[in-house]
Structures are given as C-alpha cells and as structure tokens.
Short mmCIF file of C-alpha atoms (C1' of nucleotides) in Angstrom, two decimals:
data_model
loop_
_atom_site.label_atom_id
_atom_site.label_comp_id
_atom_site.label_asym_id
_atom_site.label_seq_id
_atom_site.Cartn_x
_atom_site.Cartn_y
_atom_site.Cartn_z
CA UNK A 1 16.85 -63.33 -65.14
CA UNK A 2 17.79 -65.17 -62.01
CA UNK A 3 20.86 -65.12 -59.82
CA UNK A 4 22.92 -68.02 -58.49
CA UNK A 5 26.08 -68.90 -56.62
CA UNK A 6 28.60 -71.48 -57.81
CA UNK A 7 31.07 -72.84 -55.31
CA UNK A 8 34.41 -74.31 -56.23
CA UNK A 9 37.59 -75.40 -54.55
CA UNK A 10 40.28 -73.25 -56.14
CA UNK A 11 42.68 -76.19 -56.16
CA UNK A 12 40.26 -78.03 -58.45
CA UNK A 13 38.72 -75.26 -60.54
CA UNK A 14 39.60 -71.65 -59.78
CA UNK A 15 38.36 -68.29 -60.96
CA UNK A 16 41.64 -67.94 -62.85
CA UNK A 17 40.91 -71.23 -64.65
CA UNK A 18 37.44 -69.91 -65.51
CA UNK A 19 38.84 -66.60 -66.82
CA UNK A 20 41.38 -68.49 -68.94
CA UNK A 21 38.49 -70.18 -70.78
CA UNK A 22 37.26 -66.77 -71.94
CA UNK A 23 34.02 -66.36 -73.85
CA UNK A 24 33.91 -70.05 -74.74
CA UNK A 25 33.31 -70.83 -71.07
CA UNK A 26 33.31 -74.29 -69.58
CA UNK A 27 30.82 -76.78 -68.22
CA UNK A 28 30.20 -76.70 -64.50
CA UNK A 29 30.77 -80.43 -64.22
CA UNK A 30 31.34 -82.71 -61.29
CA UNK A 31 28.18 -81.88 -59.37
CA UNK A 32 26.87 -85.07 -57.76
CA UNK A 33 24.12 -83.66 -55.61
CA UNK A 34 20.46 -83.63 -56.59
CA UNK A 35 19.62 -80.27 -55.08
CA UNK A 36 22.50 -78.58 -56.87
CA UNK A 37 21.63 -80.35 -60.11
CA UNK A 38 18.01 -79.31 -59.86
CA UNK A 39 19.03 -75.67 -59.51
CA UNK A 40 21.15 -76.00 -62.64
CA UNK A 41 18.12 -77.38 -64.48
CA UNK A 42 16.25 -74.19 -63.56
CA UNK A 43 18.89 -71.95 -65.07
CA UNK A 44 18.44 -70.02 -68.33
CA UNK A 45 21.03 -68.62 -70.70
CA UNK A 46 21.88 -65.12 -69.50
CA UNK A 47 21.41 -65.86 -65.78
CA UNK A 48 24.24 -64.55 -63.63
CA UNK A 49 26.08 -66.26 -60.82
CA UNK A 50 28.67 -65.51 -58.19
CA UNK A 51 31.87 -67.56 -58.33
CA UNK A 52 32.82 -68.55 -54.78
CA UNK A 53 36.13 -70.00 -53.68
CA UNK A 54 35.71 -72.44 -50.79
CA UNK A 55 38.40 -73.82 -48.47
CA UNK A 56 41.39 -71.52 -48.02
CA UNK A 57 39.95 -68.37 -49.55
CA UNK A 58 36.24 -68.49 -48.70
CA UNK A 59 35.19 -65.48 -50.75
CA UNK A 60 33.08 -64.46 -53.73
CA UNK A 61 35.70 -63.60 -56.32
CA UNK A 62 33.85 -63.05 -59.57
CA UNK A 63 30.68 -63.14 -61.65
CA UNK A 64 29.86 -65.70 -64.32
CA UNK A 65 27.08 -65.93 -66.89
CA UNK A 66 25.17 -69.04 -67.91
CA UNK A 67 25.84 -69.66 -71.62
CA UNK A 68 24.25 -73.10 -72.06
CA UNK A 69 21.33 -74.71 -70.29
CA UNK A 70 21.57 -78.02 -68.44
CA UNK A 71 22.94 -80.92 -70.50
CA UNK A 72 24.53 -84.27 -69.63
CA UNK A 73 27.74 -83.97 -67.61
CA UNK A 74 30.55 -85.07 -69.91
CA UNK A 75 32.64 -86.34 -67.01
CA UNK A 76 30.29 -89.25 -66.24
CA UNK A 77 28.20 -91.84 -68.08
CA UNK A 78 25.61 -91.66 -65.34
CA UNK A 79 22.59 -89.99 -66.99
CA UNK A 80 21.41 -88.55 -63.68
CA UNK A 81 24.04 -85.83 -63.67
CA UNK A 82 23.68 -82.70 -65.73
CA UNK A 83 25.39 -79.34 -65.77
CA UNK A 84 25.26 -75.90 -67.37
CA UNK A 85 28.08 -74.02 -69.11
CA UNK A 86 29.30 -70.72 -67.67
CA UNK A 87 31.74 -68.02 -68.71
CA UNK A 88 33.58 -65.45 -66.62
CA UNK A 89 32.10 -61.94 -66.85
CA UNK A 90 33.50 -59.72 -64.11
CA UNK A 91 36.19 -60.03 -61.50
CA UNK A 92 35.36 -58.53 -58.11
CA UNK A 93 37.33 -55.38 -57.35
CA UNK A 94 37.22 -56.52 -53.76
CA UNK A 95 36.48 -60.20 -53.04
CA UNK A 96 33.62 -60.54 -50.56
CA UNK A 97 34.59 -62.92 -47.80
CA UNK A 98 32.36 -65.42 -46.05
CA UNK A 99 33.05 -63.59 -42.77
CA UNK A 100 31.77 -60.39 -44.33
CA UNK A 101 28.63 -62.13 -45.60
CA UNK A 102 27.99 -63.69 -42.21
CA UNK A 103 28.44 -60.33 -40.52
CA UNK A 104 25.67 -58.73 -42.60
CA UNK A 105 22.19 -59.35 -41.22
CA UNK A 106 20.65 -58.80 -44.65
CA UNK A 107 22.54 -61.85 -45.96
CA UNK A 108 21.78 -64.23 -43.11
CA UNK A 109 19.24 -66.19 -45.18
CA UNK A 110 21.74 -67.12 -47.88
CA UNK A 111 22.32 -70.82 -48.42
CA UNK A 112 26.01 -70.07 -48.17
CA UNK A 113 25.39 -69.30 -44.50
CA UNK A 114 22.63 -71.82 -43.77
CA UNK A 115 23.81 -74.75 -45.88
CA UNK A 116 27.47 -74.26 -46.72
CA UNK A 117 27.79 -77.64 -48.40
CA UNK A 118 25.35 -76.90 -51.22
CA UNK A 119 27.60 -76.28 -54.21
CA UNK A 120 25.06 -74.55 -56.47
CA UNK A 121 22.48 -72.30 -54.87
CA UNK A 122 20.03 -69.51 -55.68
CA UNK A 123 20.69 -65.87 -54.72
CA UNK A 124 17.94 -63.26 -54.41
CA UNK A 125 18.05 -60.02 -56.37
CA UNK A 126 18.55 -58.13 -53.13
CA UNK A 127 21.42 -60.33 -52.01
CA UNK A 128 22.93 -59.92 -55.45
CA UNK A 129 22.89 -56.13 -55.16
CA UNK A 130 24.32 -56.10 -51.65
CA UNK A 131 27.24 -58.35 -52.54
CA UNK A 132 27.99 -56.49 -55.79
CA UNK A 133 28.06 -53.29 -53.75
CA UNK A 134 30.54 -54.78 -51.28
CA UNK A 135 32.62 -56.07 -54.18
CA UNK A 136 32.80 -52.68 -55.87
CA UNK A 137 31.19 -53.84 -59.12
CA UNK A 138 27.92 -52.89 -60.80
CA UNK A 139 25.14 -55.47 -60.37
"C1'" DG B 1 44.22 -81.70 -39.24
"C1'" DC B 2 39.95 -82.08 -36.93
"C1'" DC B 3 35.26 -82.40 -36.55
"C1'" DA B 4 30.37 -81.47 -37.41
"C1'" DA B 5 26.84 -81.61 -40.74
"C1'" DC B 6 24.87 -83.55 -44.38
"C1'" DG B 7 23.81 -86.63 -48.33
"C1'" DT B 8 24.00 -91.15 -50.20
"C1'" DT B 9 24.13 -96.04 -50.00
"C1'" DG B 10 22.81 -100.54 -48.88
"C1'" DG B 11 20.87 -104.03 -45.88
"C1'" DC B 12 16.80 -105.46 -43.88
"C1'" DG C 1 10.41 -97.59 -46.71
"C1'" DC C 2 13.45 -97.09 -42.81
"C1'" DC C 3 17.64 -96.50 -40.71
"C1'" DA C 4 22.49 -97.27 -39.74
"C1'" DA C 5 26.89 -96.80 -41.74
"C1'" DC C 6 29.77 -94.51 -44.45
"C1'" DG C 7 31.96 -90.90 -47.29
"C1'" DT C 8 32.46 -86.15 -48.41
"C1'" DT C 9 32.46 -81.38 -47.71
"C1'" DG C 10 33.87 -77.23 -45.77
"C1'" DG C 11 34.63 -74.16 -41.89
"C1'" DC C 12 37.60 -73.46 -38.19
#
DNA sequence: GCCAACGTTGGC
DNA sequence: GCCAACGTTGGC
C-alpha cells in the first residue's frame, strides 16, 4: 500500500463535502496537471491519502482511501484527464498545519514543502507516520 | 490583494 | 523543438 496527499481548496471541495459523501466516496476530478494525473494512475484501491486544505486553512485535516483506480474524469471530454475515487476514512483529531510541517526537519523533503502547487503527491511511509502522530490518529 | 513560481500554450 | 507569453496556483 502506498501513501499520497490530495490538496483541495475548501471553497471548492472541502473535507466536510468529502465526509458527506460517506462510503460511496467521490471522484477526485478537476486535476489538469500531468504530474498529478500520473500519480493518480499509480494508485491502487486501498491506498491511503491525506486530505489537505489549501488557501485559508493550509492544514492536513483528514485521511481518505482510494476506492476506485484511475478512470476518465467525468467533468471533461478530454481523454487526457483521469482521476481516482476516494472516500473519507478518518478526521484528524488535530489538523496538522503547513507551518508545523515546515518546522519539522524530517518532513522537509515533502512535495508540499518543495512544490506546493502539485495537487496530488506521494508521501513516504515515514512521513505518513510522523503526520498521523502529530494529528493524534493511528497511521 | 499581491507576487513568485510553475505549467501550459502557441508561434516560429 | 525552443522559447516567450500567459494563466493559474497558493503562500504570505
């Protein structure tokens, strides 16, 4: 199983919206970036991902699970764009802020820090554990 | 609201 | 295939 991070503007698609979809989940549509799309193509059902709120909040707020592998993005006719489906799994007891992530030397290699514009990115098993620990949830 | 960084587009 | 222009993103 691999770990990922999904970034979303809460005004467009928030953690609360994701939770409201329940076990049925929702497609992670709207990605129009090749790097992000390629990461989604690498995902398998059962992979876990952090749900990150960009803009005003700038914090990891929850954990989602991949429930369908990459398929055409229903919001466009352009066959280049694909997306996976994810469902909400766990809400962070304590959201982990970007400032907190930047302040931790062990997390300095994260794409979130190095390439903040990449909307879907991989997370190492170690980074996963560290952030879950900060969030007060089990990995 | 501003600005820097980055990715994409289109002309050559 | 290169590069300039442009649009978008996201942190501050």
